[in-house]
Amino acid sequence: MDIFDNLATDPLWTLKFGASPLIGTAIHHGHAISPLLEKQMALNAADRLREEDPFTAHFIAGMPTQIVVHRSRFEIDLNRSPESAVYLNPEQAWGLEVWHEKPDRNAIADLLRQHASYYGLLHHVLTQTEIQFGKFIVLDIHSYNHRRDGADSPPTDQSGAPDINIGTFSMDRERWAHVIEPFMASLRASRVKGCYIDVRENIAFQGKGEQTRFIHEHFPYSGCAIAVEMKKIFMDEWTGKPDHAAIKELRDAITASLPVLKTALEGTA
């Protein structure tokens, strides 16, 4: 049995390629696990879901180009370097014991080929976009937990947990300031659950993931990759139950920002 025997029913990812310099990715959206690897996992589906980024594909639904990953980060984490993309030890996975039987060398090699294949696809999409438009923006959409002490415990204090955290660690911040600042201002003008969205930069996260690093390394002058972390105010992070109204409001906030991003990008030297 091969770990990719179920690709016909559970694809690794889907790509919608539009004629635009604006690209959205949801690389932690997925929940699917290879049946072979799932048998070796100590974590159940609910525990995995708590650390995945469900519903993030919905936030980029209005973007012309979209890449949505359908496999779980517990199979292979595409936002980590190849050396740490398979969670083999609890310290790599929020202290969770992921495996009762760790994948063998051949399975890990297969998973790392999946990682390389994704970055090959991403590089191709970005190269074609660069050829067509000269410059591009990637919104790298994620989500994060804020009730880690339990469903009935107080959430993380708002001072350290904005509704949307913008991560800019790997970018040339000065070069892309004219994109980042109006983007954040646009998001702040939108409301979720009746309140204006609290949007701040490099508070809960700094944007140190592999995808933004890769983009800024390979497209240093043409690519602006923005790590966008949505606090899980749009769902119950313990039960997985979505708040469909909040999801729509966040999606609408991203969609409303797209003309702002396009105008800002056109002003890039």
mmCIF file with all atom_site columns, C-alpha atoms in Angstrom, residues 40-138:
data_model
loop_
_atom_site.group_PDB
_atom_site.id
_atom_site.type_symbol
_atom_site.label_atom_id
_atom_site.label_alt_id
_atom_site.label_comp_id
_atom_site.label_asym_id
_atom_site.label_entity_id
_atom_site.label_seq_id
_atom_site.pdbx_PDB_ins_code
_atom_site.Cartn_x
_atom_site.Cartn_y
_atom_site.Cartn_z
_atom_site.occupancy
_atom_site.B_iso_or_equiv
_atom_site.pdbx_formal_charge
_atom_site.auth_seq_id
_atom_site.auth_comp_id
_atom_site.auth_asym_id
_atom_site.auth_atom_id
_atom_site.pdbx_PDB_model_num
ATOM 1  C CA . GLN A 1 40  ? -0.071  5.127  12.425  1.00 0.00 ? 40  GLN A CA 1
ATOM 2  C CA . MET A 1 41  ? -1.257  8.373  14.012  1.00 0.00 ? 41  MET A CA 1
ATOM 3  C CA . ALA A 1 42  ? -1.914  8.779  17.709  1.00 0.00 ? 42  ALA A CA 1
ATOM 4  C CA . LEU A 1 43  ? -3.998  11.915 17.148  1.00 0.00 ? 43  LEU A CA 1
ATOM 5  C CA . ASN A 1 44  ? -7.655  11.667 16.294  1.00 0.00 ? 44  ASN A CA 1
ATOM 6  C CA . ALA A 1 45  ? -9.378  13.851 13.723  1.00 0.00 ? 45  ALA A CA 1
ATOM 7  C CA . ALA A 1 46  ? -10.705 16.351 16.296  1.00 0.00 ? 46  ALA A CA 1
ATOM 8  C CA . ASP A 1 47  ? -7.241  16.904 17.797  1.00 0.00 ? 47  ASP A CA 1
ATOM 9  C CA . ARG A 1 48  ? -5.767  17.450 14.347  1.00 0.00 ? 48  ARG A CA 1
ATOM 10 C CA . LEU A 1 49  ? -8.526  19.851 13.367  1.00 0.00 ? 49  LEU A CA 1
ATOM 11 C CA . ARG A 1 50  ? -7.771  22.037 16.383  1.00 0.00 ? 50  ARG A CA 1
ATOM 12 C CA . GLU A 1 51  ? -4.321  22.870 14.996  1.00 0.00 ? 51  GLU A CA 1
ATOM 13 C CA . GLU A 1 52  ? -5.307  22.972 11.335  1.00 0.00 ? 52  GLU A CA 1
ATOM 14 C CA . ASP A 1 53  ? -6.712  26.072 9.646   1.00 0.00 ? 53  ASP A CA 1
ATOM 15 C CA . PRO A 1 54  ? -10.219 25.019 8.592   1.00 0.00 ? 54  PRO A CA 1
ATOM 16 C CA . PHE A 1 55  ? -12.329 27.405 6.523   1.00 0.00 ? 55  PHE A CA 1
ATOM 17 C CA . THR A 1 56  ? -9.319  29.471 5.403   1.00 0.00 ? 56  THR A CA 1
ATOM 18 C CA . ALA A 1 57  ? -10.073 28.565 1.780   1.00 0.00 ? 57  ALA A CA 1
ATOM 19 C CA . HIS A 1 58  ? -13.324 30.517 2.166   1.00 0.00 ? 58  HIS A CA 1
ATOM 20 C CA . PHE A 1 59  ? -11.400 33.729 2.848   1.00 0.00 ? 59  PHE A CA 1
ATOM 21 C CA . ILE A 1 60  ? -9.711  33.666 -0.562  1.00 0.00 ? 60  ILE A CA 1
ATOM 22 C CA . ALA A 1 61  ? -12.846 32.692 -2.492  1.00 0.00 ? 61  ALA A CA 1
ATOM 23 C CA . GLY A 1 62  ? -12.973 36.119 -4.138  1.00 0.00 ? 62  GLY A CA 1
ATOM 24 C CA . MET A 1 63  ? -9.375  36.072 -5.329  1.00 0.00 ? 63  MET A CA 1
ATOM 25 C CA . PRO A 1 64  ? -8.585  35.479 -9.025  1.00 0.00 ? 64  PRO A CA 1
ATOM 26 C CA . THR A 1 65  ? -5.804  32.947 -8.374  1.00 0.00 ? 65  THR A CA 1
ATOM 27 C CA . GLN A 1 66  ? -6.169  30.480 -5.506  1.00 0.00 ? 66  GLN A CA 1
ATOM 28 C CA . ILE A 1 67  ? -4.156  27.549 -4.222  1.00 0.00 ? 67  ILE A CA 1
ATOM 29 C CA . VAL A 1 68  ? -5.923  25.427 -1.603  1.00 0.00 ? 68  VAL A CA 1
ATOM 30 C CA . VAL A 1 69  ? -4.136  22.484 0.023   1.00 0.00 ? 69  VAL A CA 1
ATOM 31 C CA . HIS A 1 70  ? -6.405  19.599 1.009   1.00 0.00 ? 70  HIS A CA 1
ATOM 32 C CA . ARG A 1 71  ? -3.959  17.446 2.965   1.00 0.00 ? 71  ARG A CA 1
ATOM 33 C CA . SER A 1 72  ? -3.437  18.011 6.674   1.00 0.00 ? 72  SER A CA 1
ATOM 34 C CA . ARG A 1 73  ? -0.391  19.780 8.027   1.00 0.00 ? 73  ARG A CA 1
ATOM 35 C CA . PHE A 1 74  ? -0.031  16.668 10.227  1.00 0.00 ? 74  PHE A CA 1
ATOM 36 C CA . GLU A 1 75  ? 0.800   14.714 7.079   1.00 0.00 ? 75  GLU A CA 1
ATOM 37 C CA . ILE A 1 76  ? 3.226   17.306 5.697   1.00 0.00 ? 76  ILE A CA 1
ATOM 38 C CA . ASP A 1 77  ? 3.499   20.950 6.770   1.00 0.00 ? 77  ASP A CA 1
ATOM 39 C CA . LEU A 1 78  ? 4.110   23.001 3.646   1.00 0.00 ? 78  LEU A CA 1
ATOM 40 C CA . ASN A 1 79  ? 4.807   26.113 5.697   1.00 0.00 ? 79  ASN A CA 1
ATOM 41 C CA . ARG A 1 80  ? 7.922   24.611 7.243   1.00 0.00 ? 80  ARG A CA 1
ATOM 42 C CA . SER A 1 81  ? 11.281  23.835 5.739   1.00 0.00 ? 81  SER A CA 1
ATOM 43 C CA . PRO A 1 82  ? 11.782  20.273 4.457   1.00 0.00 ? 82  PRO A CA 1
ATOM 44 C CA . GLU A 1 83  ? 13.863  19.453 7.547   1.00 0.00 ? 83  GLU A CA 1
ATOM 45 C CA . SER A 1 84  ? 10.937  20.125 9.890   1.00 0.00 ? 84  SER A CA 1
ATOM 46 C CA . ALA A 1 85  ? 7.920   19.579 7.633   1.00 0.00 ? 85  ALA A CA 1
ATOM 47 C CA . VAL A 1 86  ? 7.060   16.132 9.076   1.00 0.00 ? 86  VAL A CA 1
ATOM 48 C CA . TYR A 1 87  ? 6.172   16.346 12.769  1.00 0.00 ? 87  TYR A CA 1
ATOM 49 C CA . LEU A 1 88  ? 8.218   13.521 14.247  1.00 0.00 ? 88  LEU A CA 1
ATOM 50 C CA . ASN A 1 89  ? 8.536   14.858 17.806  1.00 0.00 ? 89  ASN A CA 1
ATOM 51 C CA . PRO A 1 90  ? 6.071   16.582 20.170  1.00 0.00 ? 90  PRO A CA 1
ATOM 52 C CA . GLU A 1 91  ? 8.121   19.779 20.284  1.00 0.00 ? 91  GLU A CA 1
ATOM 53 C CA . GLN A 1 92  ? 7.421   20.213 16.575  1.00 0.00 ? 92  GLN A CA 1
ATOM 54 C CA . ALA A 1 93  ? 3.663   19.936 17.151  1.00 0.00 ? 93  ALA A CA 1
ATOM 55 C CA . TRP A 1 94  ? 2.600   22.050 20.165  1.00 0.00 ? 94  TRP A CA 1
ATOM 56 C CA . GLY A 1 95  ? 3.602   19.231 22.523  1.00 0.00 ? 95  GLY A CA 1
ATOM 57 C CA . LEU A 1 96  ? 1.284   16.730 20.837  1.00 0.00 ? 96  LEU A CA 1
ATOM 58 C CA . GLU A 1 97  ? 2.288   13.103 20.424  1.00 0.00 ? 97  GLU A CA 1
ATOM 59 C CA . VAL A 1 98  ? 1.432   12.718 16.736  1.00 0.00 ? 98  VAL A CA 1
ATOM 60 C CA . TRP A 1 99  ? 2.428   9.090  16.087  1.00 0.00 ? 99  TRP A CA 1
ATOM 61 C CA . HIS A 1 100 ? 2.115   5.763  17.798  1.00 0.00 ? 100 HIS A CA 1
ATOM 62 C CA . GLU A 1 101 ? 4.211   4.438  14.897  1.00 0.00 ? 101 GLU A CA 1
ATOM 63 C CA . LYS A 1 102 ? 6.349   7.029  13.121  1.00 0.00 ? 102 LYS A CA 1
ATOM 64 C CA . PRO A 1 103 ? 6.476   6.937  9.319   1.00 0.00 ? 103 PRO A CA 1
ATOM 65 C CA . ASP A 1 104 ? 9.435   5.019  7.968   1.00 0.00 ? 104 ASP A CA 1
ATOM 66 C CA . ARG A 1 105 ? 12.210  6.426  5.793   1.00 0.00 ? 105 ARG A CA 1
ATOM 67 C CA . ASN A 1 106 ? 10.413  5.650  2.537   1.00 0.00 ? 106 ASN A CA 1
ATOM 68 C CA . ALA A 1 107 ? 7.186   7.313  3.675   1.00 0.00 ? 107 ALA A CA 1
ATOM 69 C CA . ILE A 1 108 ? 9.069   10.416 4.792   1.00 0.00 ? 108 ILE A CA 1
ATOM 70 C CA . ALA A 1 109 ? 10.850  10.554 1.431   1.00 0.00 ? 109 ALA A CA 1
ATOM 71 C CA . ASP A 1 110 ? 7.456   10.403 -0.314  1.00 0.00 ? 110 ASP A CA 1
ATOM 72 C CA . LEU A 1 111 ? 6.124   13.207 1.873   1.00 0.00 ? 111 LEU A CA 1
ATOM 73 C CA . LEU A 1 112 ? 9.145   15.374 1.139   1.00 0.00 ? 112 LEU A CA 1
ATOM 74 C CA . ARG A 1 113 ? 8.568   14.836 -2.576  1.00 0.00 ? 113 ARG A CA 1
ATOM 75 C CA . GLN A 1 114 ? 5.057   16.151 -1.966  1.00 0.00 ? 114 GLN A CA 1
ATOM 76 C CA . HIS A 1 115 ? 6.623   19.220 -0.305  1.00 0.00 ? 115 HIS A CA 1
ATOM 77 C CA . ALA A 1 116 ? 9.003   19.749 -3.224  1.00 0.00 ? 116 ALA A CA 1
ATOM 78 C CA . SER A 1 117 ? 6.180   19.276 -5.716  1.00 0.00 ? 117 SER A CA 1
ATOM 79 C CA . TYR A 1 118 ? 4.122   21.984 -4.041  1.00 0.00 ? 118 TYR A CA 1
ATOM 80 C CA . TYR A 1 119 ? 6.977   24.468 -4.151  1.00 0.00 ? 119 TYR A CA 1
ATOM 81 C CA . GLY A 1 120 ? 7.601   23.563 -7.778  1.00 0.00 ? 120 GLY A CA 1
ATOM 82 C CA . LEU A 1 121 ? 3.957   24.350 -8.525  1.00 0.00 ? 121 LEU A CA 1
ATOM 83 C CA . LEU A 1 122 ? 4.117   27.598 -6.549  1.00 0.00 ? 122 LEU A CA 1
ATOM 84 C CA . HIS A 1 123 ? 7.281   28.702 -8.341  1.00 0.00 ? 123 HIS A CA 1
ATOM 85 C CA . HIS A 1 124 ? 5.663   27.993 -11.715 1.00 0.00 ? 124 HIS A CA 1
ATOM 86 C CA . VAL A 1 125 ? 2.499   29.939 -10.858 1.00 0.00 ? 125 VAL A CA 1
ATOM 87 C CA . LEU A 1 126 ? 4.495   32.908 -9.581  1.00 0.00 ? 126 LEU A CA 1
ATOM 88 C CA . THR A 1 127 ? 6.870   32.876 -12.550 1.00 0.00 ? 127 THR A CA 1
ATOM 89 C CA . GLN A 1 128 ? 3.976   32.940 -14.987 1.00 0.00 ? 128 GLN A CA 1
ATOM 90 C CA . THR A 1 129 ? 2.331   35.734 -13.022 1.00 0.00 ? 129 THR A CA 1
ATOM 91 C CA . GLU A 1 130 ? 5.579   37.701 -12.979 1.00 0.00 ? 130 GLU A CA 1
ATOM 92 C CA . ILE A 1 131 ? 5.950   37.291 -16.745 1.00 0.00 ? 131 ILE A CA 1
ATOM 93 C CA . GLN A 1 132 ? 2.420   38.547 -17.319 1.00 0.00 ? 132 GLN A CA 1
ATOM 94 C CA . PHE A 1 133 ? 2.191   41.346 -14.762 1.00 0.00 ? 133 PHE A CA 1
ATOM 95 C CA . GLY A 1 134 ? 5.744   42.138 -13.657 1.00 0.00 ? 134 GLY A CA 1
ATOM 96 C CA . LYS A 1 135 ? 4.809   42.093 -9.962  1.00 0.00 ? 135 LYS A CA 1
ATOM 97 C CA . PHE A 1 136 ? 2.400   40.194 -7.726  1.00 0.00 ? 136 PHE A CA 1
ATOM 98 C CA . ILE A 1 137 ? 0.976   39.929 -4.217  1.00 0.00 ? 137 ILE A CA 1
ATOM 99 C CA . VAL A 1 138 ? 0.383   36.661 -2.358  1.00 0.00 ? 138 VAL A CA 1
#
